[in-house]
Amino acid sequence: MTNLIPVNEPLVGKSETDYVAECLRTGWISSEGRFIREFEERWAAYCGMKHGVAMSNGTVALQAAVACLGLSPGDEVIMPTFTIVSCALAAVYNHCTPVLVDSDPDTWCMDPSRVEELMTKNCRAIMPVHIYGHPVDMDPVLEVAKRHGLVVIEDAAEAHGATYKGRRCGSLGDLSCFSFYANKIITTGEGGMALTNDDHYAERLRSLRNLGFRSDRRFYHTELGHNFRLTNLQAAIGVAQLERIEQSIAHKRWMGQAYTERLKGLPELQLPVEREWATNVYWMYGVVLRESAGMDAAEFAKRLAARGVMTRPFFLGMHEQPVFSQMGLFQGEHHPVAERLARQGLYLPSGMTLTEQQVDRVCEAVRDALGGAK
Ligand SMILES: *Cc1c(COP(=O)(O)O)cnc(C)c1O
């Protein structure tokens, strides 16, 4: 690991204010303007993709990415169960069926060795999600996708700048999607982007984002579009954030190392990993309670809160969501790894302004809260 210095100043710099002021001064406040173009071009280039299509958030970027494939009702999209609801929504809003994969117990990302067994004649796409900053083991996913003619849509919302075998997350699939929500490594407040090398997909994404307008004939519609546009004001913030991304990633990696150093001696906790083929950007620092802890994450969170430390629970798998059972989806499915992660996992304070002192305090509270179980 390199660059492991704590970055303790708040990472809200001068340039956001300057760039946003430029939008206001020049009147370019909606979804046209130089910052939109720059943000799209520079983010695509940073990730190693040809086209960037900025969207109003990460959820609709995923929805548009599935939509631009032109799938038919009942077509299947393979995805991890352990993810945010946005992934399943992207399939369901496009009348497709999400097909769920359990997680790898160490990286918490979808287990690629379980993908092949899910293949049916209706499978059209795979949506791997890089969880909490650690990349999915992509080669086996890409290999299965190629063999079966499936499109790969990466959800890289939590993995800005992470790498897989030296390549950036977001450059590995046919399409990739990012969120720039406030807690993401690069933020525009609300925002998202879809990336692709494919000219046809890019054209489709631009049309879907903008009410289904066609580039050849405006106000003439041949399909149902959306208003998924990002504003120049938001993109201005994104450009400023992108100019500091190495500092932000260095902060996250410092945080990851700082927590791991302090917590690795605790037998009750499973900590995040960094596989030899990956760089983890530690978007969130998760911990998973082992059986020996004698409590679940909800109890642990309560104890930490009582010691002044706020935490957030892990995802609850898509197969355990009432909204999807009510639709008849995922009936009788069990995904033991995701179920354990949901019950035993939480993440510790992981924000951009976290200081070394705060890490010390959190780790003290963690030790104390674990001890209280016995
Ligand atoms: C944050 C996130 C999203 C959704 O992004 P929004 O901008 O909040 O809509 C999608 N996928 C993953 C994995 C995320 O973490």
mmCIF file of C-alpha atoms and ligand atoms in Angstrom:
data_model
loop_
_atom_site.group_PDB
_atom_site.id
_atom_site.type_symbol
_atom_site.label_atom_id
_atom_site.label_comp_id
_atom_site.label_asym_id
_atom_site.label_seq_id
_atom_site.Cartn_x
_atom_site.Cartn_y
_atom_site.Cartn_z
ATOM 1 C CA MET A 1 0.000 0.000 0.000
ATOM 2 C CA THR A 2 1.198 3.479 -0.765
ATOM 3 C CA ASN A 3 0.246 6.925 0.377
ATOM 4 C CA LEU A 4 -1.095 5.894 3.749
ATOM 5 C CA ILE A 5 -1.285 9.285 5.317
ATOM 6 C CA PRO A 6 -4.390 10.372 7.164
ATOM 7 C CA VAL A 7 -6.150 13.122 5.273
ATOM 8 C CA ASN A 8 -7.791 14.960 8.054
ATOM 9 C CA GLU A 9 -8.885 18.221 6.502
ATOM 10 C CA PRO A 10 -12.472 18.172 5.312
ATOM 11 C CA LEU A 11 -12.372 17.242 1.660
ATOM 12 C CA VAL A 12 -14.675 20.017 0.571
ATOM 13 C CA GLY A 13 -12.321 22.324 -1.224
ATOM 14 C CA LYS A 14 -12.321 25.667 -2.854
ATOM 15 C CA SER A 15 -12.840 24.391 -6.355
ATOM 16 C CA GLU A 16 -16.426 23.174 -5.803
ATOM 17 C CA THR A 17 -17.428 26.681 -4.804
ATOM 18 C CA ASP A 18 -15.553 28.213 -7.730
ATOM 19 C CA TYR A 19 -17.017 25.850 -10.314
ATOM 20 C CA VAL A 20 -20.566 26.117 -8.989
ATOM 21 C CA ALA A 21 -20.209 29.912 -8.929
ATOM 22 C CA GLU A 22 -19.165 29.776 -12.576
ATOM 23 C CA CYS A 23 -22.416 27.944 -13.422
ATOM 24 C CA LEU A 24 -24.447 30.576 -11.628
ATOM 25 C CA ARG A 25 -22.509 33.443 -13.143
ATOM 26 C CA THR A 26 -22.840 32.121 -16.686
ATOM 27 C CA GLY A 27 -26.398 30.840 -16.340
ATOM 28 C CA TRP A 28 -25.530 27.226 -17.262
ATOM 29 C CA ILE A 29 -27.520 25.655 -14.454
ATOM 30 C CA SER A 30 -29.508 22.846 -16.082
ATOM 31 C CA SER A 31 -28.273 19.785 -17.935
ATOM 32 C CA GLU A 32 -26.232 21.486 -20.665
ATOM 33 C CA GLY A 33 -22.872 23.085 -20.079
ATOM 34 C CA ARG A 34 -19.154 22.559 -19.934
ATOM 35 C CA PHE A 35 -19.058 20.736 -16.599
ATOM 36 C CA ILE A 36 -21.432 18.010 -17.792
ATOM 37 C CA ARG A 37 -19.244 17.330 -20.812
ATOM 38 C CA GLU A 38 -16.055 17.528 -18.764
ATOM 39 C CA PHE A 39 -17.350 15.323 -16.003
ATOM 40 C CA GLU A 40 -18.511 12.694 -18.505
ATOM 41 C CA GLU A 41 -15.279 12.760 -20.492
ATOM 42 C CA ARG A 42 -12.931 12.873 -17.530
ATOM 43 C CA TRP A 43 -14.723 10.227 -15.485
ATOM 44 C CA ALA A 44 -14.899 7.892 -18.499
ATOM 45 C CA ALA A 45 -11.194 8.492 -19.169
ATOM 46 C CA TYR A 46 -10.269 7.978 -15.517
ATOM 47 C CA CYS A 47 -12.080 4.640 -15.503
ATOM 48 C CA GLY A 48 -10.805 3.600 -18.928
ATOM 49 C CA MET A 49 -14.052 3.670 -20.918
ATOM 50 C CA LYS A 50 -14.910 5.577 -24.105
ATOM 51 C CA HIS A 51 -18.300 7.098 -23.268
ATOM 52 C CA GLY A 52 -19.743 8.558 -20.068
ATOM 53 C CA VAL A 53 -23.436 9.396 -19.784
ATOM 54 C CA ALA A 54 -24.208 11.374 -16.636
ATOM 55 C CA MET A 55 -27.502 10.623 -14.894
ATOM 56 C CA SER A 56 -29.429 12.016 -11.970
ATOM 57 C CA ASN A 57 -28.413 9.120 -9.673
ATOM 58 C CA GLY A 58 -26.871 5.668 -9.629
ATOM 59 C CA THR A 59 -30.186 3.839 -9.440
ATOM 60 C CA VAL A 60 -31.436 5.269 -12.730
ATOM 61 C CA ALA A 61 -28.010 4.754 -14.319
ATOM 62 C CA LEU A 62 -28.498 1.018 -13.640
ATOM 63 C CA GLN A 63 -32.082 1.184 -14.909
ATOM 64 C CA ALA A 64 -30.979 2.906 -18.125
ATOM 65 C CA ALA A 65 -28.089 0.458 -18.567
ATOM 66 C CA VAL A 66 -30.517 -2.474 -18.487
ATOM 67 C CA ALA A 67 -33.012 -0.572 -20.668
ATOM 68 C CA CYS A 68 -30.453 0.121 -23.387
ATOM 69 C CA LEU A 69 -30.010 -3.632 -23.936
ATOM 70 C CA GLY A 70 -33.553 -3.838 -25.303
ATOM 71 C CA LEU A 71 -34.463 -6.992 -23.382
ATOM 72 C CA SER A 72 -37.834 -8.727 -23.454
ATOM 73 C CA PRO A 73 -40.169 -9.364 -20.516
ATOM 74 C CA GLY A 74 -39.039 -12.420 -18.573
ATOM 75 C CA ASP A 75 -35.406 -12.126 -19.611
ATOM 76 C CA GLU A 76 -33.079 -12.785 -16.680
ATOM 77 C CA VAL A 77 -30.368 -10.655 -15.110
ATOM 78 C CA ILE A 78 -27.981 -12.433 -12.737
ATOM 79 C CA MET A 79 -26.896 -10.346 -9.744
ATOM 80 C CA PRO A 80 -25.780 -10.779 -6.136
ATOM 81 C CA THR A 81 -28.514 -11.027 -3.512
ATOM 82 C CA PHE A 82 -26.230 -9.069 -1.151
ATOM 83 C CA THR A 83 -26.535 -5.607 -2.703
ATOM 84 C CA ILE A 84 -28.632 -2.465 -2.661
ATOM 85 C CA VAL A 85 -32.202 -2.642 -3.974
ATOM 86 C CA SER A 86 -31.242 -0.474 -6.984
ATOM 87 C CA CYS A 87 -29.850 -3.515 -8.818
ATOM 88 C CA ALA A 88 -33.055 -5.516 -8.526
ATOM 89 C CA LEU A 89 -35.140 -2.427 -9.379
ATOM 90 C CA ALA A 90 -33.129 -1.946 -12.571
ATOM 91 C CA ALA A 91 -34.187 -5.418 -13.720
ATOM 92 C CA VAL A 92 -37.777 -5.286 -12.451
ATOM 93 C CA TYR A 93 -38.572 -1.844 -13.934
ATOM 94 C CA ASN A 94 -37.436 -3.271 -17.279
ATOM 95 C CA HIS A 95 -39.794 -6.269 -16.883
ATOM 96 C CA CYS A 96 -36.826 -8.582 -16.383
ATOM 97 C CA THR A 97 -36.308 -11.145 -13.639
ATOM 98 C CA PRO A 98 -33.407 -10.775 -11.225
ATOM 99 C CA VAL A 99 -31.652 -14.091 -10.571
ATOM 100 C CA LEU A 100 -29.687 -14.083 -7.350
ATOM 101 C CA VAL A 101 -26.214 -15.334 -6.466
ATOM 102 C CA ASP A 102 -24.836 -15.774 -2.949
ATOM 103 C CA SER A 103 -21.692 -13.969 -1.789
ATOM 104 C CA ASP A 104 -18.098 -15.010 -1.388
ATOM 105 C CA PRO A 105 -17.654 -15.259 2.392
ATOM 106 C CA ASP A 106 -14.437 -13.192 2.380
ATOM 107 C CA THR A 107 -14.879 -10.440 -0.222
ATOM 108 C CA TRP A 108 -18.678 -10.268 0.348
ATOM 109 C CA CYS A 109 -19.043 -9.809 -3.435
ATOM 110 C CA MET A 110 -20.985 -12.250 -5.623
ATOM 111 C CA ASP A 111 -19.362 -15.678 -5.776
ATOM 112 C CA PRO A 112 -18.486 -16.191 -9.455
ATOM 113 C CA SER A 113 -18.275 -19.961 -9.061
ATOM 114 C CA ARG A 114 -22.055 -20.018 -8.528
ATOM 115 C CA VAL A 115 -23.018 -18.191 -11.719
ATOM 116 C CA GLU A 116 -22.846 -21.014 -14.242
ATOM 117 C CA GLU A 117 -25.393 -23.180 -12.424
ATOM 118 C CA LEU A 118 -27.994 -20.386 -12.761
ATOM 119 C CA MET A 119 -27.771 -20.226 -16.538
ATOM 120 C CA THR A 120 -31.063 -20.701 -18.406
ATOM 121 C CA LYS A 121 -32.080 -19.931 -21.959
ATOM 122 C CA ASN A 122 -33.555 -16.630 -20.711
ATOM 123 C CA CYS A 123 -30.333 -15.256 -19.186
ATOM 124 C CA ARG A 124 -29.242 -12.078 -20.912
ATOM 125 C CA ALA A 125 -27.005 -10.160 -18.510
ATOM 126 C CA ILE A 126 -24.864 -10.361 -15.385
ATOM 127 C CA MET A 127 -24.651 -7.447 -12.963
ATOM 128 C CA PRO A 128 -21.633 -7.889 -10.653
ATOM 129 C CA VAL A 129 -21.462 -5.400 -7.771
ATOM 130 C CA HIS A 130 -18.138 -4.383 -6.210
ATOM 131 C CA ILE A 131 -19.166 -4.406 -2.551
ATOM 132 C CA TYR A 132 -17.918 -1.790 -0.056
ATOM 133 C CA GLY A 133 -14.892 -0.974 -2.234
ATOM 134 C CA HIS A 134 -13.588 -4.480 -3.004
ATOM 135 C CA PRO A 135 -13.759 -5.700 -6.620
ATOM 136 C CA VAL A 136 -15.632 -8.800 -7.703
ATOM 137 C CA ASP A 137 -13.399 -11.571 -9.038
ATOM 138 C CA MET A 138 -14.264 -10.550 -12.606
ATOM 139 C CA ASP A 139 -12.359 -12.963 -14.855
ATOM 140 C CA PRO A 140 -14.616 -15.964 -14.154
ATOM 141 C CA VAL A 141 -17.676 -13.709 -14.525
ATOM 142 C CA LEU A 142 -16.462 -12.380 -17.884
ATOM 143 C CA GLU A 143 -15.600 -15.891 -19.010
ATOM 144 C CA VAL A 144 -19.093 -17.275 -18.256
ATOM 145 C CA ALA A 145 -20.670 -14.189 -19.854
ATOM 146 C CA LYS A 146 -18.646 -14.653 -23.017
ATOM 147 C CA ARG A 147 -19.409 -18.351 -23.263
ATOM 148 C CA HIS A 148 -23.164 -17.748 -22.944
ATOM 149 C CA GLY A 149 -23.332 -14.463 -24.898
ATOM 150 C CA LEU A 150 -24.394 -12.342 -21.908
ATOM 151 C CA VAL A 151 -23.878 -8.629 -21.409
ATOM 152 C CA VAL A 152 -21.977 -7.594 -18.261
ATOM 153 C CA ILE A 153 -23.143 -4.469 -16.397
ATOM 154 C CA GLU A 154 -20.794 -3.605 -13.540
ATOM 155 C CA ASP A 155 -22.232 -1.774 -10.573
ATOM 156 C CA ALA A 156 -19.148 0.162 -9.457
ATOM 157 C CA ALA A 157 -21.016 2.659 -7.262
ATOM 158 C CA GLU A 158 -18.944 1.663 -4.224
ATOM 159 C CA ALA A 159 -15.634 1.146 -5.956
ATOM 160 C CA HIS A 160 -14.507 4.453 -7.476
ATOM 161 C CA GLY A 161 -10.845 3.944 -8.374
ATOM 162 C CA ALA A 162 -10.604 0.340 -7.149
ATOM 163 C CA THR A 163 -8.651 -1.984 -9.421
ATOM 164 C CA TYR A 164 -8.918 -5.594 -10.532
ATOM 165 C CA LYS A 165 -5.655 -7.076 -11.846
ATOM 166 C CA GLY A 166 -4.458 -3.544 -12.501
ATOM 167 C CA ARG A 167 -7.585 -2.431 -14.359
ATOM 168 C CA ARG A 168 -10.063 0.038 -12.944
ATOM 169 C CA CYS A 169 -13.453 -1.130 -11.774
ATOM 170 C CA GLY A 170 -15.941 0.303 -14.214
ATOM 171 C CA SER A 171 -13.829 -0.636 -17.244
ATOM 172 C CA LEU A 172 -14.348 -4.393 -17.021
ATOM 173 C CA GLY A 173 -17.907 -4.904 -18.270
ATOM 174 C CA ASP A 174 -19.793 -3.932 -21.433
ATOM 175 C CA LEU A 175 -21.400 -1.196 -19.356
ATOM 176 C CA SER A 176 -20.695 0.102 -15.880
ATOM 177 C CA CYS A 177 -22.651 2.291 -13.514
ATOM 178 C CA PHE A 178 -21.607 4.696 -10.806
ATOM 179 C CA SER A 179 -23.395 6.658 -8.103
ATOM 180 C CA PHE A 180 -22.207 10.035 -6.889
ATOM 181 C CA TYR A 181 -24.468 10.133 -3.842
ATOM 182 C CA ALA A 182 -23.178 12.143 -0.865
ATOM 183 C CA ASN A 183 -21.453 9.204 0.815
ATOM 184 C CA LYS A 184 -19.721 7.895 -2.316
ATOM 185 C CA ILE A 185 -15.988 8.477 -2.880
ATOM 186 C CA ILE A 186 -16.777 11.102 -5.515
ATOM 187 C CA THR A 187 -20.025 12.915 -4.937
ATOM 188 C CA THR A 188 -22.222 15.422 -6.700
ATOM 189 C CA GLY A 189 -24.802 15.385 -3.888
ATOM 190 C CA GLU A 190 -27.086 13.233 -6.009
ATOM 191 C CA GLY A 191 -25.794 11.887 -9.290
ATOM 192 C CA GLY A 192 -24.701 8.921 -11.342
ATOM 193 C CA MET A 193 -23.128 7.853 -14.604
ATOM 194 C CA ALA A 194 -23.176 4.957 -17.017
ATOM 195 C CA LEU A 195 -19.990 4.146 -18.945
ATOM 196 C CA THR A 196 -19.482 2.054 -22.050
ATOM 197 C CA ASN A 197 -17.087 1.539 -24.952
ATOM 198 C CA ASP A 198 -20.030 0.764 -27.228
ATOM 199 C CA ASP A 199 -21.243 3.643 -29.448
ATOM 200 C CA HIS A 200 -24.698 2.130 -29.826
ATOM 201 C CA TYR A 201 -25.259 1.727 -26.070
ATOM 202 C CA ALA A 202 -24.007 5.270 -25.488
ATOM 203 C CA GLU A 203 -26.465 6.689 -28.009
ATOM 204 C CA ARG A 204 -29.300 4.688 -26.439
ATOM 205 C CA LEU A 205 -28.336 5.862 -22.934
ATOM 206 C CA ARG A 206 -28.339 9.511 -24.043
ATOM 207 C CA SER A 207 -31.764 9.137 -25.583
ATOM 208 C CA LEU A 208 -33.252 7.258 -22.613
ATOM 209 C CA ARG A 209 -31.880 9.922 -20.257
ATOM 210 C CA ASN A 210 -33.486 12.726 -22.221
ATOM 211 C CA LEU A 211 -37.171 11.813 -22.720
ATOM 212 C CA GLY A 212 -36.405 9.519 -25.633
ATOM 213 C CA PHE A 213 -35.438 12.432 -27.885
ATOM 214 C CA ARG A 214 -33.677 11.220 -31.010
ATOM 215 C CA SER A 215 -30.484 12.820 -32.266
ATOM 216 C CA ASP A 216 -31.872 12.871 -35.818
ATOM 217 C CA ARG A 217 -35.329 14.290 -35.080
ATOM 218 C CA ARG A 218 -36.276 16.125 -31.894
ATOM 219 C CA PHE A 219 -39.857 15.831 -30.549
ATOM 220 C CA TYR A 220 -40.309 12.607 -32.507
ATOM 221 C CA HIS A 221 -40.478 9.600 -30.203
ATOM 222 C CA THR A 222 -39.995 5.961 -31.013
ATOM 223 C CA GLU A 223 -39.676 4.700 -27.431
ATOM 224 C CA LEU A 224 -40.481 5.559 -23.807
ATOM 225 C CA GLY A 225 -37.789 7.798 -22.358
ATOM 226 C CA HIS A 226 -37.111 9.297 -18.945
ATOM 227 C CA ASN A 227 -35.820 12.498 -17.443
ATOM 228 C CA PHE A 228 -32.636 11.115 -15.867
ATOM 229 C CA ARG A 229 -30.540 14.242 -16.515
ATOM 230 C CA LEU A 230 -27.800 15.527 -14.202
ATOM 231 C CA THR A 231 -27.357 19.301 -13.915
ATOM 232 C CA ASN A 232 -24.274 21.297 -14.841
ATOM 233 C CA LEU A 233 -24.264 22.541 -11.218
ATOM 234 C CA GLN A 234 -23.921 18.975 -9.955
ATOM 235 C CA ALA A 235 -21.331 18.104 -12.600
ATOM 236 C CA ALA A 236 -19.315 21.154 -11.495
ATOM 237 C CA ILE A 237 -19.059 19.594 -8.039
ATOM 238 C CA GLY A 238 -18.137 16.278 -9.647
ATOM 239 C CA VAL A 239 -15.279 17.804 -11.662
ATOM 240 C CA ALA A 240 -13.866 19.427 -8.517
ATOM 241 C CA GLN A 241 -14.144 16.123 -6.653
ATOM 242 C CA LEU A 242 -12.501 14.233 -9.505
ATOM 243 C CA GLU A 243 -9.524 16.593 -9.362
ATOM 244 C CA ARG A 244 -8.948 15.361 -5.800
ATOM 245 C CA ILE A 245 -9.806 11.699 -6.227
ATOM 246 C CA GLU A 246 -6.326 10.384 -5.447
ATOM 247 C CA GLN A 247 -6.427 12.205 -2.116
ATOM 248 C CA SER A 248 -9.882 10.761 -1.363
ATOM 249 C CA ILE A 249 -8.794 7.222 -2.229
ATOM 250 C CA ALA A 250 -5.614 7.661 -0.167
ATOM 251 C CA HIS A 251 -7.787 8.670 2.773
ATOM 252 C CA LYS A 252 -10.021 5.600 2.399
ATOM 253 C CA ARG A 253 -7.024 3.282 2.086
ATOM 254 C CA TRP A 254 -5.394 4.887 5.098
ATOM 255 C CA MET A 255 -8.647 4.347 7.007
ATOM 256 C CA GLY A 256 -8.800 0.698 5.931
ATOM 257 C CA GLN A 257 -5.273 0.068 7.124
ATOM 258 C CA ALA A 258 -5.764 2.012 10.365
ATOM 259 C CA TYR A 259 -8.843 -0.002 11.342
ATOM 260 C CA THR A 260 -7.307 -3.319 10.322
ATOM 261 C CA GLU A 261 -4.131 -2.690 12.307
ATOM 262 C CA ARG A 262 -6.132 -1.962 15.437
ATOM 263 C CA LEU A 263 -8.808 -4.673 15.081
ATOM 264 C CA LYS A 264 -6.933 -7.635 13.609
ATOM 265 C CA GLY A 265 -6.201 -9.163 17.001
ATOM 266 C CA LEU A 266 -9.890 -9.547 17.863
ATOM 267 C CA PRO A 267 -11.001 -13.151 17.258
ATOM 268 C CA GLU A 268 -14.686 -12.133 17.368
ATOM 269 C CA LEU A 269 -14.430 -10.053 14.193
ATOM 270 C CA GLN A 270 -14.071 -10.873 10.531
ATOM 271 C CA LEU A 271 -12.446 -7.879 8.799
ATOM 272 C CA PRO A 272 -12.408 -6.755 5.157
ATOM 273 C CA VAL A 273 -9.883 -8.432 2.877
ATOM 274 C CA GLU A 274 -7.802 -7.265 -0.026
ATOM 275 C CA ARG A 275 -7.233 -10.083 -2.490
ATOM 276 C CA GLU A 276 -3.836 -10.152 -4.223
ATOM 277 C CA TRP A 277 -5.559 -9.290 -7.534
ATOM 278 C CA ALA A 278 -7.370 -6.295 -6.075
ATOM 279 C CA THR A 279 -6.990 -2.861 -4.606
ATOM 280 C CA ASN A 280 -9.742 -2.233 -2.114
ATOM 281 C CA VAL A 281 -10.805 1.413 -1.807
ATOM 282 C CA TYR A 282 -12.606 0.721 1.500
ATOM 283 C CA TRP A 283 -15.686 2.769 0.600
ATOM 284 C CA MET A 284 -17.080 1.540 3.907
ATOM 285 C CA TYR A 285 -15.150 -0.382 6.550
ATOM 286 C CA GLY A 286 -17.322 -3.387 7.349
ATOM 287 C CA VAL A 287 -16.877 -5.884 10.155
ATOM 288 C CA VAL A 288 -18.693 -9.204 10.563
ATOM 289 C CA LEU A 289 -19.242 -10.713 14.003
ATOM 290 C CA ARG A 290 -18.215 -14.328 14.313
ATOM 291 C CA GLU A 291 -20.191 -16.830 16.338
ATOM 292 C CA SER A 292 -17.734 -16.386 19.220
ATOM 293 C CA ALA A 293 -18.902 -12.775 19.649
ATOM 294 C CA GLY A 294 -22.131 -14.131 21.099
ATOM 295 C CA MET A 295 -24.294 -11.389 19.595
ATOM 296 C CA ASP A 296 -25.665 -10.160 16.300
ATOM 297 C CA ALA A 297 -24.927 -6.879 14.542
ATOM 298 C CA ALA A 298 -28.072 -5.200 15.881
ATOM 299 C CA GLU A 299 -26.949 -5.840 19.470
ATOM 300 C CA PHE A 300 -23.382 -4.782 18.633
ATOM 301 C CA ALA A 301 -24.669 -1.572 17.011
ATOM 302 C CA LYS A 302 -26.683 -0.802 20.142
ATOM 303 C CA ARG A 303 -23.633 -1.278 22.336
ATOM 304 C CA LEU A 304 -21.512 0.887 20.063
ATOM 305 C CA ALA A 305 -24.184 3.593 20.007
ATOM 306 C CA ALA A 306 -24.210 3.553 23.804
ATOM 307 C CA ARG A 307 -20.475 4.242 23.564
ATOM 308 C CA GLY A 308 -21.006 7.150 21.178
ATOM 309 C CA VAL A 309 -20.214 5.334 17.905
ATOM 310 C CA MET A 310 -22.737 5.354 15.087
ATOM 311 C CA THR A 311 -22.712 2.428 12.686
ATOM 312 C CA ARG A 312 -24.797 1.264 9.726
ATOM 313 C CA PRO A 313 -26.151 -2.237 9.103
ATOM 314 C CA PHE A 314 -25.054 -4.347 6.116
ATOM 315 C CA PHE A 315 -27.416 -4.968 3.195
ATOM 316 C CA LEU A 316 -30.348 -7.327 3.659
ATOM 317 C CA GLY A 317 -30.359 -9.765 0.712
ATOM 318 C CA MET A 318 -32.854 -9.237 -2.091
ATOM 319 C CA HIS A 319 -34.327 -12.703 -1.421
ATOM 320 C CA GLU A 320 -35.339 -11.505 2.056
ATOM 321 C CA GLN A 321 -37.149 -8.363 0.888
ATOM 322 C CA PRO A 322 -40.923 -8.361 1.430
ATOM 323 C CA VAL A 323 -41.519 -6.240 -1.674
ATOM 324 C CA PHE A 324 -40.085 -8.967 -3.903
ATOM 325 C CA SER A 325 -41.717 -11.913 -2.074
ATOM 326 C CA GLN A 326 -45.046 -10.128 -2.548
ATOM 327 C CA MET A 327 -44.322 -10.177 -6.268
ATOM 328 C CA GLY A 328 -43.677 -13.917 -6.126
ATOM 329 C CA LEU A 329 -39.930 -13.522 -6.633
ATOM 330 C CA PHE A 330 -37.204 -15.616 -4.954
ATOM 331 C CA GLN A 331 -39.702 -17.996 -3.294
ATOM 332 C CA GLY A 332 -38.030 -20.435 -0.907
ATOM 333 C CA GLU A 333 -34.524 -19.204 -1.788
ATOM 334 C CA HIS A 334 -31.733 -19.373 0.744
ATOM 335 C CA HIS A 335 -28.358 -17.736 0.430
ATOM 336 C CA PRO A 336 -26.550 -18.613 3.647
ATOM 337 C CA VAL A 337 -23.548 -16.308 3.224
ATOM 338 C CA ALA A 338 -25.671 -13.229 2.472
ATOM 339 C CA GLU A 339 -28.019 -14.134 5.330
ATOM 340 C CA ARG A 340 -25.128 -14.329 7.763
ATOM 341 C CA LEU A 341 -23.626 -11.049 6.498
ATOM 342 C CA ALA A 342 -26.984 -9.296 6.880
ATOM 343 C CA ARG A 343 -27.321 -10.446 10.483
ATOM 344 C CA GLN A 344 -23.719 -10.258 11.638
ATOM 345 C CA GLY A 345 -22.276 -7.363 9.620
ATOM 346 C CA LEU A 346 -22.173 -3.619 10.090
ATOM 347 C CA TYR A 347 -19.906 -0.854 9.029
ATOM 348 C CA LEU A 348 -17.919 1.476 11.213
ATOM 349 C CA PRO A 349 -17.597 5.249 10.717
ATOM 350 C CA SER A 350 -15.913 5.591 7.324
ATOM 351 C CA GLY A 351 -16.381 9.208 6.273
ATOM 352 C CA MET A 352 -13.943 11.404 4.396
ATOM 353 C CA THR A 353 -13.200 13.525 7.470
ATOM 354 C CA LEU A 354 -12.437 10.658 9.856
ATOM 355 C CA THR A 355 -9.312 11.366 11.916
ATOM 356 C CA GLU A 356 -6.762 9.027 13.463
ATOM 357 C CA GLN A 357 -8.039 10.000 16.904
ATOM 358 C CA GLN A 358 -11.564 9.038 15.916
ATOM 359 C CA VAL A 359 -10.345 5.687 14.572
ATOM 360 C CA ASP A 360 -8.667 5.101 17.956
ATOM 361 C CA ARG A 361 -11.855 5.984 19.771
ATOM 362 C CA VAL A 362 -14.018 3.770 17.564
ATOM 363 C CA CYS A 363 -11.662 0.815 18.048
ATOM 364 C CA GLU A 364 -11.670 1.283 21.802
ATOM 365 C CA ALA A 365 -15.475 1.267 21.754
ATOM 366 C CA VAL A 366 -15.424 -1.871 19.574
ATOM 367 C CA ARG A 367 -13.167 -3.715 22.042
ATOM 368 C CA ASP A 368 -15.271 -2.561 24.944
ATOM 369 C CA ALA A 369 -18.573 -3.516 23.286
ATOM 370 C CA LEU A 370 -17.266 -7.007 22.438
ATOM 371 C CA GLY A 371 -15.992 -7.516 25.959
ATOM 372 C CA GLY A 372 -19.406 -6.638 27.331
ATOM 373 C CA ALA A 373 -20.812 -9.787 25.743
ATOM 374 C CA LYS A 374 -19.106 -12.148 28.157
HETATM 375 C C1 LIG B 1 -25.228 3.921 -3.806
HETATM 376 C C2 LIG B 1 -25.433 2.708 -4.655
HETATM 377 C C3 LIG B 1 -26.352 2.681 -5.714
HETATM 378 C C4 LIG B 1 -27.415 3.708 -5.923
HETATM 379 O O1 LIG B 1 -26.999 4.951 -6.162
HETATM 380 P P1 LIG B 1 -27.957 6.219 -5.902
HETATM 381 O O2 LIG B 1 -27.152 7.312 -6.497
HETATM 382 O O3 LIG B 1 -28.140 6.347 -4.433
HETATM 383 O O4 LIG B 1 -29.225 5.979 -6.624
HETATM 384 C C5 LIG B 1 -26.359 1.572 -6.563
HETATM 385 N N1 LIG B 1 -25.564 0.533 -6.320
HETATM 386 C C6 LIG B 1 -24.725 0.488 -5.279
HETATM 387 C C7 LIG B 1 -23.878 -0.724 -5.086
HETATM 388 C C8 LIG B 1 -24.645 1.564 -4.385
HETATM 389 O O5 LIG B 1 -23.829 1.504 -3.330
#
